[in-house]
Short mmCIF file of C-alpha atoms and ligand atoms in Angstrom, two decimals:
data_model
loop_
_atom_site.label_atom_id
_atom_site.label_comp_id
_atom_site.label_asym_id
_atom_site.label_seq_id
_atom_site.Cartn_x
_atom_site.Cartn_y
_atom_site.Cartn_z
CA MET A 18 13.23 -10.48 17.41
CA VAL A 19 12.27 -10.31 21.11
CA ASP A 20 8.90 -11.74 21.90
CA HIS A 21 7.03 -9.31 24.10
CA LYS A 22 4.02 -10.87 25.81
CA SER A 23 0.95 -9.35 24.24
CA SER A 24 -0.69 -9.11 27.67
CA GLN A 25 2.06 -6.69 28.69
CA VAL A 26 1.83 -4.45 25.64
CA LYS A 27 0.99 -0.84 26.39
CA TYR A 28 -1.29 1.29 24.24
CA VAL A 29 -1.09 5.02 23.70
CA PHE A 30 -3.96 6.74 21.91
CA VAL A 31 -3.57 10.09 20.22
CA THR A 32 -6.77 12.02 19.58
CA GLY A 33 -7.20 15.45 18.10
CA GLY A 34 -9.36 18.39 19.12
CA VAL A 35 -10.33 21.93 18.06
CA SER A 36 -8.91 21.71 14.56
CA SER A 37 -7.55 19.28 12.04
CA SER A 38 -4.01 19.52 10.65
CA LEU A 39 -2.39 20.10 14.05
CA GLY A 40 0.17 17.41 13.33
CA LYS A 41 -1.00 14.32 15.23
CA GLY A 42 1.16 12.23 12.92
CA ILE A 43 4.31 14.17 13.75
CA ILE A 44 3.56 14.20 17.49
CA SER A 45 2.93 10.44 17.41
CA ALA A 46 6.12 9.84 15.44
CA SER A 47 8.12 12.14 17.75
CA LEU A 48 6.88 10.38 20.88
CA ALA A 49 7.64 7.02 19.29
CA LYS A 50 11.13 8.25 18.41
CA LEU A 51 11.84 9.26 22.02
CA LEU A 52 10.53 5.98 23.41
CA GLN A 53 12.59 4.09 20.85
CA ALA A 54 15.63 6.16 21.84
CA ARG A 55 15.06 5.01 25.44
CA GLY A 56 15.22 1.42 24.29
CA TYR A 57 11.55 0.59 23.80
CA SER A 58 10.24 -1.19 20.73
CA VAL A 59 7.40 0.92 19.43
CA THR A 60 5.08 1.01 16.47
CA ILE A 61 2.50 3.52 15.37
CA GLN A 62 -0.88 2.85 13.83
CA LYS A 63 -3.26 5.23 12.12
CA LEU A 64 -7.02 4.77 12.28
CA ASP A 65 -8.80 6.73 9.56
CA PRO A 66 -12.51 7.42 9.92
CA TYR A 67 -13.38 7.60 6.21
CA ILE A 68 -15.25 4.88 4.35
CA ASN A 69 -12.78 4.12 1.56
CA VAL A 70 -11.27 0.72 2.33
CA ASP A 71 -7.85 2.32 1.92
CA PRO A 72 -6.57 5.61 0.49
CA GLY A 73 -5.39 3.88 -2.69
CA THR A 74 -8.47 5.05 -4.55
CA LEU A 75 -8.24 8.64 -3.30
CA ASN A 76 -7.07 11.47 -5.49
CA PRO A 77 -3.96 13.08 -3.94
CA TYR A 78 -5.87 16.39 -3.91
CA GLU A 79 -8.20 14.79 -1.34
CA HIS A 80 -5.70 13.18 0.93
CA GLY A 81 -2.12 13.89 -0.11
CA GLU A 82 0.26 11.15 -1.09
CA CYS A 83 -0.66 7.50 -0.87
CA PHE A 84 2.16 5.78 1.01
CA VAL A 85 3.03 2.15 0.23
CA THR A 86 4.43 -0.38 2.70
CA ASP A 87 6.75 -3.35 2.06
CA ASP A 88 3.79 -5.71 2.21
CA GLY A 89 1.90 -3.68 -0.38
CA ALA A 90 -0.60 -1.72 1.70
CA GLU A 91 -1.74 1.59 0.20
CA THR A 92 -1.83 3.83 3.24
CA ASP A 93 -2.12 7.27 4.76
CA LEU A 94 0.92 9.51 4.37
CA ASP A 95 1.42 9.60 8.14
CA LEU A 96 2.89 6.10 7.87
CA GLY A 97 5.67 7.69 5.86
CA HIS A 98 6.48 9.94 8.83
CA TYR A 99 6.43 6.94 11.16
CA GLU A 100 8.95 5.11 9.00
CA ARG A 101 11.15 8.14 8.40
CA PHE A 102 11.34 8.86 12.15
CA LEU A 103 11.64 5.29 13.45
CA ASN A 104 13.46 3.59 10.59
CA VAL A 105 11.20 0.57 11.13
CA PRO A 106 8.92 -0.60 8.31
CA THR A 107 5.15 -0.47 8.82
CA SER A 108 2.66 -2.95 7.40
CA GLN A 109 -0.97 -3.55 6.42
CA SER A 110 -1.89 -3.55 10.12
CA ASN A 111 -0.59 -0.03 10.68
CA ASN A 112 -3.41 1.72 8.83
CA VAL A 113 -7.08 0.87 9.24
CA THR A 114 -10.06 2.76 7.89
CA THR A 115 -13.75 2.67 8.78
CA GLY A 116 -14.28 1.11 5.34
CA ARG A 117 -11.91 -1.74 6.19
CA ILE A 118 -13.62 -2.30 9.56
CA TYR A 119 -17.10 -2.43 8.05
CA GLN A 120 -15.93 -4.58 5.15
CA THR A 121 -14.57 -7.17 7.60
CA VAL A 122 -17.70 -7.14 9.74
CA ILE A 123 -20.06 -7.34 6.75
CA ASN A 124 -18.05 -10.17 5.19
CA LYS A 125 -18.23 -12.05 8.49
CA GLU A 126 -21.96 -11.46 8.65
CA ARG A 127 -22.37 -12.93 5.15
CA GLU A 128 -20.29 -15.92 6.21
CA GLY A 129 -22.70 -16.50 9.08
CA ALA A 130 -20.29 -15.60 11.87
CA TYR A 131 -22.97 -13.73 13.83
CA LEU A 132 -25.83 -16.03 12.89
CA GLY A 133 -29.02 -15.09 14.70
CA LYS A 134 -27.62 -11.85 16.08
CA THR A 135 -28.31 -8.25 15.13
CA VAL A 136 -24.99 -6.82 13.92
CA GLN A 137 -24.39 -3.43 15.55
CA VAL A 138 -21.85 -0.65 15.91
CA ILE A 139 -21.44 -1.69 19.53
CA PRO A 140 -20.20 -4.36 20.04
CA HIS A 141 -19.42 -5.67 16.56
CA ILE A 142 -17.79 -2.65 14.94
CA THR A 143 -16.01 -1.61 18.12
CA ASP A 144 -14.82 -5.20 18.69
CA GLU A 145 -13.33 -5.22 15.21
CA ILE A 146 -11.62 -1.87 15.90
CA LYS A 147 -10.16 -3.22 19.14
CA ARG A 148 -9.02 -6.39 17.39
CA ARG A 149 -7.20 -4.27 14.79
CA ILE A 150 -5.54 -2.16 17.49
CA GLN A 151 -4.36 -5.25 19.35
CA LEU A 152 -3.18 -7.05 16.22
CA LEU A 153 0.07 -5.11 16.35
CA GLY A 154 0.48 -5.81 20.08
CA ASP A 155 -0.16 -9.50 19.45
CA THR A 156 2.77 -9.79 17.03
CA GLY A 157 5.09 -9.88 20.04
CA LYS A 158 7.36 -7.38 18.32
CA PHE A 159 6.35 -4.26 20.22
CA GLU A 160 6.22 -3.12 23.82
CA ILE A 161 4.25 0.00 23.02
CA VAL A 162 1.66 0.57 20.29
CA ILE A 163 0.76 4.18 19.56
CA THR A 164 -2.60 4.52 17.84
CA GLU A 165 -3.40 7.82 16.17
CA ILE A 166 -7.10 8.43 15.62
CA GLY A 167 -7.69 10.45 12.46
CA GLY A 168 -10.11 13.37 12.43
CA THR A 169 -11.20 15.57 15.32
CA VAL A 170 -13.12 14.63 18.45
CA GLY A 171 -16.79 15.34 17.89
CA ASP A 172 -16.82 14.20 14.26
CA ILE A 173 -19.68 11.77 13.74
CA GLU A 174 -17.50 9.40 11.79
CA SER A 175 -14.79 9.03 14.42
CA LEU A 176 -17.22 8.13 17.22
CA PRO A 177 -16.84 4.33 17.00
CA PHE A 178 -13.06 4.72 17.26
CA ILE A 179 -13.34 6.87 20.39
CA GLU A 180 -15.79 4.36 21.85
CA ALA A 181 -13.28 1.57 21.14
CA VAL A 182 -10.63 3.60 22.99
CA ARG A 183 -13.00 3.94 25.95
CA GLN A 184 -13.51 0.19 25.99
CA MET A 185 -9.77 -0.49 25.70
CA ILE A 186 -9.16 1.73 28.75
CA TRP A 187 -11.97 0.00 30.63
CA GLU A 188 -10.49 -3.40 29.82
CA HIS A 189 -6.78 -2.65 30.13
CA GLY A 190 -6.65 0.22 32.62
CA SER A 191 -3.09 1.33 33.33
CA SER A 192 -1.85 -0.26 30.12
CA CYS A 193 -3.36 2.67 28.23
CA ALA A 194 -2.67 6.37 27.97
CA VAL A 195 -4.57 9.01 26.03
CA ILE A 196 -2.92 12.07 24.53
CA HIS A 197 -5.20 14.80 23.27
CA LEU A 198 -3.64 17.15 20.73
CA THR A 199 -5.29 20.53 20.71
CA LEU A 200 -4.85 24.11 19.61
CA LEU A 201 -4.44 27.21 21.77
CA PRO A 202 -5.40 30.05 19.46
CA TYR A 203 -3.63 33.36 19.99
CA LEU A 204 -5.77 36.48 19.95
CA THR A 205 -3.66 39.32 18.64
CA VAL A 206 -6.04 42.02 19.87
CA THR A 207 -5.82 40.98 23.50
CA GLY A 208 -2.40 39.38 23.21
CA GLU A 209 -3.55 36.15 24.84
CA LEU A 210 -3.57 32.42 24.24
CA LYS A 211 -7.09 31.09 24.66
CA THR A 212 -7.84 27.82 26.44
CA LYS A 213 -11.61 27.64 25.97
CA PRO A 214 -11.60 25.64 22.71
CA THR A 215 -9.40 23.06 24.45
CA GLN A 216 -11.71 22.93 27.45
CA HIS A 217 -14.64 22.29 25.14
CA SER A 218 -12.81 19.69 23.19
CA VAL A 219 -11.87 17.81 26.37
CA LYS A 220 -15.50 18.06 27.51
CA THR A 221 -16.57 16.41 24.26
CA LEU A 222 -14.07 13.64 24.87
CA LEU A 223 -15.40 13.27 28.43
CA GLU A 224 -18.94 12.95 27.12
CA TYR A 225 -17.75 9.87 25.28
CA GLY A 226 -16.25 8.52 28.48
CA VAL A 227 -12.61 9.23 27.70
CA GLN A 228 -10.44 11.26 30.07
CA PRO A 229 -7.25 12.40 28.37
CA ASP A 230 -4.09 11.92 30.44
CA ILE A 231 -1.93 14.33 28.53
CA LEU A 232 -2.67 17.49 26.57
CA VAL A 233 -0.31 18.46 23.79
CA CYS A 234 -1.09 22.07 22.97
CA ARG A 235 -0.18 23.47 19.59
CA SER A 236 0.54 27.13 19.92
CA GLU A 237 2.36 29.89 18.12
CA LYS A 238 3.38 31.49 21.45
CA PRO A 239 4.99 29.91 24.52
CA VAL A 240 2.47 28.40 26.95
CA ASN A 241 3.19 29.94 30.36
CA ALA A 242 2.77 28.32 33.78
CA GLU A 243 -0.52 30.07 34.43
CA ILE A 244 -2.12 28.71 31.28
CA ARG A 245 -0.75 25.27 32.04
CA ARG A 246 -2.30 25.38 35.53
CA LYS A 247 -5.60 26.57 34.13
CA LEU A 248 -5.70 23.81 31.51
CA ALA A 249 -4.72 21.21 34.09
CA LEU A 250 -7.48 22.34 36.44
CA PHE A 251 -10.25 22.49 33.84
CA CYS A 252 -9.25 19.31 32.03
CA ASN A 253 -8.33 17.06 35.00
CA VAL A 254 -4.74 16.46 33.99
CA ASN A 255 -1.49 16.92 35.92
CA VAL A 256 0.17 20.22 35.24
CA ASN A 257 3.28 18.42 33.98
CA ALA A 258 1.03 16.61 31.52
CA VAL A 259 0.24 19.88 29.73
CA ILE A 260 2.78 19.86 26.93
CA GLU A 261 3.58 22.83 24.76
CA SER A 262 4.05 22.21 21.06
CA LEU A 263 5.26 25.34 19.33
CA ASP A 264 5.34 25.78 15.57
CA ALA A 265 8.61 24.29 14.35
CA SER A 266 10.80 25.31 11.43
CA THR A 267 11.16 21.65 10.46
CA ILE A 268 9.24 18.54 11.50
CA TYR A 269 12.58 17.01 12.50
CA ASP A 270 12.78 19.51 15.40
CA VAL A 271 9.66 18.12 17.03
CA PRO A 272 11.17 15.06 18.78
CA LEU A 273 13.67 17.31 20.57
CA MET A 274 10.95 19.82 21.43
CA MET A 275 8.91 16.97 22.93
CA LEU A 276 11.99 15.76 24.79
CA LYS A 277 12.39 19.20 26.33
CA GLU A 278 8.74 19.12 27.40
CA GLN A 279 9.30 15.58 28.75
CA LEU A 280 6.42 14.07 26.83
CA ASP A 281 8.18 10.69 26.87
CA LYS A 282 8.61 10.75 30.66
CA VAL A 283 5.00 11.69 31.28
CA VAL A 284 3.77 8.91 28.99
CA LEU A 285 6.05 6.30 30.62
CA ALA A 286 4.92 7.39 34.08
CA LYS A 287 1.29 7.02 33.07
CA LEU A 288 1.99 3.57 31.62
CA LYS A 289 3.92 2.62 34.78
CA LEU A 290 6.99 1.82 32.72
CA PRO A 291 10.59 2.55 33.77
CA LEU A 292 12.49 5.36 32.05
CA ARG A 293 15.34 2.92 31.23
CA HIS A 294 18.00 5.36 30.06
CA GLU A 295 18.13 8.90 28.74
CA PRO A 296 17.03 8.96 25.10
CA ASP A 297 19.98 8.46 22.79
CA MET A 298 19.32 11.20 20.23
CA GLU A 299 22.92 11.76 19.14
CA SER A 300 22.52 10.74 15.51
CA TRP A 301 19.24 12.64 15.30
CA LYS A 302 20.95 15.81 16.60
CA ASN A 303 23.73 15.25 14.14
CA PHE A 304 21.18 15.07 11.32
CA LEU A 305 19.52 18.27 12.53
CA GLY A 306 22.86 20.03 12.83
CA LYS A 307 23.64 19.28 9.21
CA LEU A 308 20.13 20.16 8.10
CA LYS A 309 20.45 23.60 9.65
CA ASN A 310 24.03 24.32 8.63
CA PRO A 311 24.39 23.37 4.97
CA THR A 312 27.63 24.22 3.23
CA SER A 313 26.19 24.44 -0.28
CA GLU A 314 22.90 24.66 -2.09
CA VAL A 315 21.26 23.00 -5.11
CA ARG A 316 18.05 23.76 -6.92
CA ILE A 317 15.95 20.76 -7.93
CA GLY A 318 12.94 21.02 -10.23
CA LEU A 319 10.15 18.71 -9.11
CA ILE A 320 7.84 18.26 -12.09
CA GLY A 321 4.39 16.95 -11.25
CA LYS A 322 0.72 17.58 -11.74
CA TYR A 323 -0.34 18.00 -8.10
CA ILE A 324 2.06 20.85 -7.43
CA GLU A 325 -0.59 22.99 -5.70
CA LEU A 326 -0.71 20.40 -2.94
CA LYS A 327 2.79 19.66 -1.72
CA ASP A 328 1.51 16.80 0.47
CA ALA A 329 0.97 14.88 -2.77
CA TYR A 330 4.75 14.46 -2.97
CA LYS A 331 5.50 14.19 0.75
CA SER A 332 7.90 11.24 0.65
CA ILE A 333 9.81 12.69 -2.30
CA ALA A 334 10.20 16.05 -0.58
CA GLU A 335 11.41 14.35 2.61
CA ALA A 336 13.78 12.03 0.73
CA LEU A 337 15.30 15.13 -0.89
CA ILE A 338 15.82 16.64 2.57
CA HIS A 339 17.52 13.44 3.81
CA ALA A 340 19.73 13.37 0.72
CA GLY A 341 20.57 17.06 1.16
CA VAL A 342 21.71 16.40 4.73
CA SER A 343 23.93 13.51 3.54
CA ASN A 344 25.59 15.93 1.15
CA GLU A 345 25.55 18.79 3.69
CA THR A 346 23.63 20.67 1.05
CA LYS A 347 20.46 22.67 1.17
CA VAL A 348 18.00 21.35 -1.41
CA VAL A 349 15.77 24.09 -2.75
CA VAL A 350 12.79 22.57 -4.52
CA ASP A 351 11.33 24.40 -7.48
CA TRP A 352 7.79 23.02 -7.72
CA ILE A 353 6.94 22.99 -11.42
CA HIS A 354 3.50 22.22 -12.77
CA SER A 355 3.83 19.72 -15.60
CA SER A 356 0.77 21.13 -17.38
CA LYS A 357 2.53 24.46 -17.61
CA VAL A 358 5.72 23.26 -19.29
CA ASP A 359 5.80 23.59 -23.07
CA GLU A 360 8.16 24.08 -25.97
CA GLY A 361 8.06 27.85 -25.59
CA ASN A 362 8.94 28.07 -21.89
CA VAL A 363 10.88 24.90 -21.10
CA ALA A 364 14.30 26.54 -21.26
CA ASP A 365 13.18 29.40 -19.02
CA LYS A 366 11.76 27.04 -16.45
CA MET A 367 14.69 24.60 -16.43
CA ARG A 368 17.71 26.84 -17.00
CA ASN A 369 18.55 27.44 -13.35
CA LEU A 370 17.99 23.89 -12.16
CA HIS A 371 20.83 21.63 -11.03
CA GLY A 372 18.67 18.53 -11.14
CA ILE A 373 15.30 17.54 -12.57
CA LEU A 374 12.98 15.05 -10.89
CA VAL A 375 9.85 13.87 -12.70
CA ALA A 376 7.24 12.61 -10.26
CA PRO A 377 4.96 9.57 -10.29
CA GLY A 378 1.35 9.88 -11.39
CA PHE A 379 -1.64 8.47 -13.20
CA GLY A 380 -3.49 9.62 -16.31
CA ASP A 381 -2.43 11.95 -19.07
CA ARG A 382 -2.85 15.42 -17.54
CA GLY A 383 0.48 17.22 -17.84
CA ILE A 384 2.17 14.27 -19.52
CA GLU A 385 3.58 16.23 -22.48
CA GLY A 386 5.10 18.79 -20.09
CA LYS A 387 6.87 15.98 -18.24
CA ILE A 388 8.19 14.56 -21.50
CA ARG A 389 9.38 18.01 -22.59
CA ALA A 390 11.20 18.58 -19.29
CA ILE A 391 12.91 15.21 -19.64
CA ARG A 392 14.09 16.06 -23.14
CA TYR A 393 15.63 19.21 -21.71
CA ALA A 394 17.40 17.23 -18.96
CA ARG A 395 18.69 14.68 -21.46
CA GLU A 396 19.90 17.14 -24.07
CA ASN A 397 21.40 19.60 -21.60
CA LYS A 398 23.02 16.89 -19.48
CA ILE A 399 21.22 17.94 -16.32
CA PRO A 400 21.03 15.22 -13.63
CA PHE A 401 17.68 13.50 -13.92
CA LEU A 402 15.69 11.17 -11.70
CA GLY A 403 12.40 9.77 -13.01
CA ILE A 404 10.16 7.93 -10.60
CA CYS A 405 7.52 5.47 -11.80
CA LEU A 406 5.51 7.54 -14.32
CA GLY A 407 8.60 9.75 -14.46
CA MET A 408 10.65 6.76 -15.63
CA GLN A 409 7.95 5.77 -18.09
CA CYS A 410 7.99 9.31 -19.53
CA ALA A 411 11.78 9.10 -19.91
CA VAL A 412 11.31 5.94 -21.97
CA ILE A 413 8.63 7.61 -24.09
CA GLU A 414 10.80 10.70 -24.62
CA PHE A 415 13.77 8.59 -25.68
CA SER A 416 11.72 6.53 -28.11
CA ARG A 417 10.20 9.61 -29.73
CA ASN A 418 13.23 11.86 -29.92
CA VAL A 419 16.15 9.46 -30.16
CA LEU A 420 14.65 6.35 -31.75
CA GLY A 421 12.38 8.34 -34.04
CA MET A 422 9.21 6.50 -33.05
CA THR A 423 6.77 9.33 -33.62
CA ASP A 424 3.89 9.33 -31.13
CA ALA A 425 5.33 6.48 -29.09
CA HIS A 426 3.43 6.34 -25.82
CA SER A 427 2.24 4.36 -22.84
CA THR A 428 -0.98 2.48 -23.53
CA GLU A 429 -2.27 4.12 -20.34
CA MET A 430 -2.45 7.41 -22.25
CA ASN A 431 -2.94 6.18 -25.80
CA ALA A 432 -4.28 2.66 -26.21
CA ASP A 433 -3.80 2.77 -29.99
CA THR A 434 -0.25 4.06 -30.17
CA LYS A 435 1.83 2.50 -32.92
CA TYR A 436 4.74 2.18 -30.46
CA PRO A 437 3.50 1.01 -27.04
CA VAL A 438 6.90 1.36 -25.35
CA ILE A 439 5.16 1.27 -21.99
CA ASP A 440 2.41 -1.30 -21.79
CA ILE A 441 0.09 -2.85 -19.27
CA MET A 442 1.36 -5.98 -17.54
CA GLU A 443 -0.22 -9.19 -18.81
CA ASP A 444 -1.71 -10.12 -15.43
CA GLN A 445 -3.13 -6.59 -15.04
CA LYS A 446 -5.25 -6.86 -18.19
CA LYS A 447 -8.00 -8.82 -16.53
CA VAL A 448 -8.12 -6.67 -13.40
CA THR A 449 -11.28 -4.58 -13.21
CA ARG A 450 -11.59 -3.95 -9.48
CA LYS A 451 -9.91 -0.90 -8.01
CA GLY A 452 -8.01 -0.77 -4.74
CA GLY A 453 -5.09 -3.01 -3.85
CA THR A 454 -4.97 -4.44 -7.37
CA MET A 455 -1.86 -2.76 -8.81
CA ARG A 456 1.64 -4.18 -8.65
CA LEU A 457 2.15 -3.17 -5.04
CA GLY A 458 4.81 -3.43 -2.37
CA GLU A 459 8.28 -4.81 -2.28
CA TYR A 460 9.84 -6.72 -5.20
CA PRO A 461 13.44 -7.80 -5.75
CA CYS A 462 15.56 -6.16 -8.42
CA GLN A 463 18.89 -7.34 -9.77
CA VAL A 464 21.20 -4.41 -10.42
CA VAL A 465 23.31 -4.79 -13.58
CA LYS A 466 27.09 -4.67 -13.03
CA ASN A 467 29.11 -1.70 -14.30
CA THR A 468 26.14 0.64 -14.48
CA LYS A 469 25.44 3.89 -12.70
CA ALA A 470 22.77 2.12 -10.67
CA ALA A 471 25.38 -0.40 -9.49
CA GLY A 472 27.51 2.49 -8.28
CA VAL A 473 24.54 4.05 -6.53
CA TYR A 474 23.48 0.95 -4.64
CA GLY A 475 26.85 -0.70 -4.15
CA LYS A 476 25.14 -4.07 -4.17
CA GLN A 477 23.47 -6.29 -6.70
CA ARG A 478 20.23 -7.38 -5.14
CA ILE A 479 17.90 -4.67 -3.92
CA MET A 480 14.31 -4.59 -2.73
CA GLU A 481 12.11 -1.64 -3.68
CA ARG A 482 8.44 -0.78 -3.37
CA HIS A 483 6.10 -0.55 -6.33
CA ARG A 484 2.72 0.97 -7.18
CA HIS A 485 1.79 0.80 -10.85
CA ARG A 486 0.08 -1.19 -13.59
CA TYR A 487 2.26 -0.40 -16.60
CA GLU A 488 5.79 -1.50 -17.47
CA PHE A 489 8.61 -1.05 -19.91
CA ASN A 490 7.71 -3.12 -23.01
CA ASN A 491 10.56 -5.60 -23.44
CA LYS A 492 9.73 -5.96 -27.13
CA TYR A 493 11.66 -2.71 -27.70
CA LEU A 494 14.54 -3.41 -25.32
CA LYS A 495 17.17 -4.13 -27.97
CA LYS A 496 16.46 -0.87 -29.83
CA PHE A 497 16.88 1.14 -26.61
CA GLU A 498 20.10 -0.61 -25.64
CA ASP A 499 21.61 -0.05 -29.08
CA ALA A 500 20.81 3.65 -28.86
CA GLY A 501 22.27 4.09 -25.37
CA MET A 502 19.35 3.81 -22.93
CA VAL A 503 20.16 0.66 -21.01
CA PRO A 504 18.31 -1.38 -18.41
CA SER A 505 20.36 -1.31 -15.20
CA GLY A 506 17.93 -3.10 -12.91
CA ILE A 507 15.84 -6.15 -13.76
CA ASN A 508 13.31 -8.12 -11.76
CA PRO A 509 14.95 -11.56 -11.54
CA ASP A 510 11.63 -13.41 -11.52
CA SER A 511 9.62 -11.62 -14.19
CA ASN A 512 12.39 -10.04 -16.26
CA LEU A 513 10.66 -6.67 -16.00
CA VAL A 514 12.88 -3.62 -16.46
CA GLU A 515 12.98 -1.74 -13.15
CA ILE A 516 15.76 0.79 -13.80
CA VAL A 517 16.87 2.51 -17.01
CA GLU A 518 19.78 4.88 -17.51
CA ILE A 519 21.45 6.74 -20.35
CA LYS A 520 25.07 5.86 -20.95
CA ASN A 521 26.42 9.10 -22.36
CA HIS A 522 24.83 11.39 -19.76
CA PRO A 523 26.40 12.41 -16.45
CA TRP A 524 23.45 11.16 -14.37
CA PHE A 525 20.16 10.10 -15.95
CA ILE A 526 18.23 7.38 -14.10
CA GLY A 527 14.60 6.30 -14.28
CA VAL A 528 13.15 3.82 -11.79
CA GLN A 529 9.88 1.95 -12.10
CA PHE A 530 9.68 1.66 -8.29
CA HIS A 531 9.36 4.30 -5.56
CA PRO A 532 12.66 4.82 -3.74
CA GLU A 533 11.16 7.73 -1.79
CA TYR A 534 9.11 5.37 0.40
CA LYS A 535 12.27 3.85 1.83
CA SER A 536 14.25 6.97 2.69
CA THR A 537 14.57 7.62 6.42
CA VAL A 538 16.55 9.99 8.65
CA GLU A 539 18.82 7.11 9.59
CA ASN A 540 19.01 5.63 6.09
CA PRO A 541 18.70 8.28 3.39
CA HIS A 542 17.97 6.53 0.11
CA PRO A 543 21.13 6.09 -2.03
CA LEU A 544 19.35 7.09 -5.25
CA PHE A 545 18.38 10.44 -3.76
CA VAL A 546 21.78 10.87 -2.11
CA LYS A 547 23.60 10.29 -5.39
CA PHE A 548 21.11 12.37 -7.36
CA ILE A 549 21.78 15.35 -5.08
CA LYS A 550 25.50 14.65 -5.32
CA ALA A 551 25.23 14.74 -9.11
CA ALA A 552 23.22 17.98 -8.92
CA LEU A 553 25.91 19.44 -6.67
CA ASP A 554 28.61 18.46 -9.16
CA HIS A 555 26.54 19.97 -11.95
CA SER A 556 26.10 23.22 -10.01
CA ARG A 557 29.88 23.54 -9.80
N1 LIG B 630 0.41 5.38 -14.13
C1 LIG B 630 1.57 4.56 -14.18
C2 LIG B 630 1.26 3.09 -13.99
O1 LIG B 630 0.23 2.74 -13.47
C3 LIG B 630 2.60 5.02 -13.16
C4 LIG B 630 2.16 4.91 -11.74
C5 LIG B 630 2.99 5.70 -10.78
O2 LIG B 630 3.67 6.64 -11.17
N2 LIG B 630 2.90 5.38 -9.51
O3 LIG B 630 2.03 2.26 -14.35
#
């Protein structure tokens, strides 16, 4: 890889104002995509102001899905967008929380690194924040680092991050650019877009010593020239640096919308970088074309226990979209609450599905509903994909209903089960601390020849990302194989079963890992692609 001098690395900061949930992650990823398409090497980092050391300990209801990187970081779901847009893996360094910053500083204090000094937010905490921002620049892999600051300007907890941005600008000057993402509310009564909240938000940023260079304005109506001039005047930005960001029908539209608004050009001008060439977005446009013009449609049941919050399954939902595009098929997702599936209604809920996907999860809420749905998929020969807990449930279902092991279970749900077909890994038994202690990140898997999995991957050695503590219990392996549920992927080092499939079923695959984390626009994941293909065949 090219070694870019860290002194020449440029930094773009993305802050948010007026409201949360305006889509800083998508704007950051879209900008990165355009810069990448002009030939720049770019990465994106997310700074999260909360005190958890990482989101691994957060309930998905709090924070949506926990994304996992190759190197085993449990991260914010925005990193998933970064990877899906850029097709470049992120790492531990791409997500930093206040908790992580304080933990580092406090550990250093205990080690005597600041001996004699009072340890303070400024400079010690802000120095650590700046070090973390520059860590990615210092790898020599990137010309531009985009740092998204979580939360909204004015939040008490994001203050040290904004202060670190101010210091970075003070120290690096024209190597930095600040984008402020804001909302222009539309007042139906007067029929106007209002700029005042943005003016106030920029004032707050100015109070902290940060002048934004670019305003990206979320709006449900077009932002006319007059409003752009007004915003430019009140917020000290060039009028061409007021960028409109209209609501999009899909997140994959946003890079092209930003291209039209010339966000990439404005950023490069501010950073004093050449435009190089026009962004090559051909394959992206091709993807969008197929996304918007499907030739067929399939209905996939996604069975999980966080159905009320679709962000809890973000990567799965996106991987299904990528796979749909590969098959030129619209994937309609039927979000099914696992707690609400039972013997009495399972047929009604599953009858119209062309594929059934059982989601990952922890704990026993909704577990019997998942197992019931899997039985339906197995017996009715509906294409099935089980991910992590979904795979474990498929093993439990098979042991109970095919092998006759009444009450077989995972020891996660029933520690005293007579048939612990899913059991805790030996080296997990002594783990008591939470956070970063599961089997996490990328592990190799050897795909078994002449299996469905071998056909899916088309190669024998694969690398997939994990996040779990429990495993298929190899003690029972022979019984499963004899009855037709075979292991089709094995970890070559530990012999753990990573993939299972049922021989006399058109398409029934359970995976202990998380393929969804690796699906990108450029590289849709083969398991999802083939699952949708199987669903399509089933629908016909
Ligand atoms: N709860 C299961 C385990 O820890 C599955 C985890 C998951 O689905 N990510 O093994």
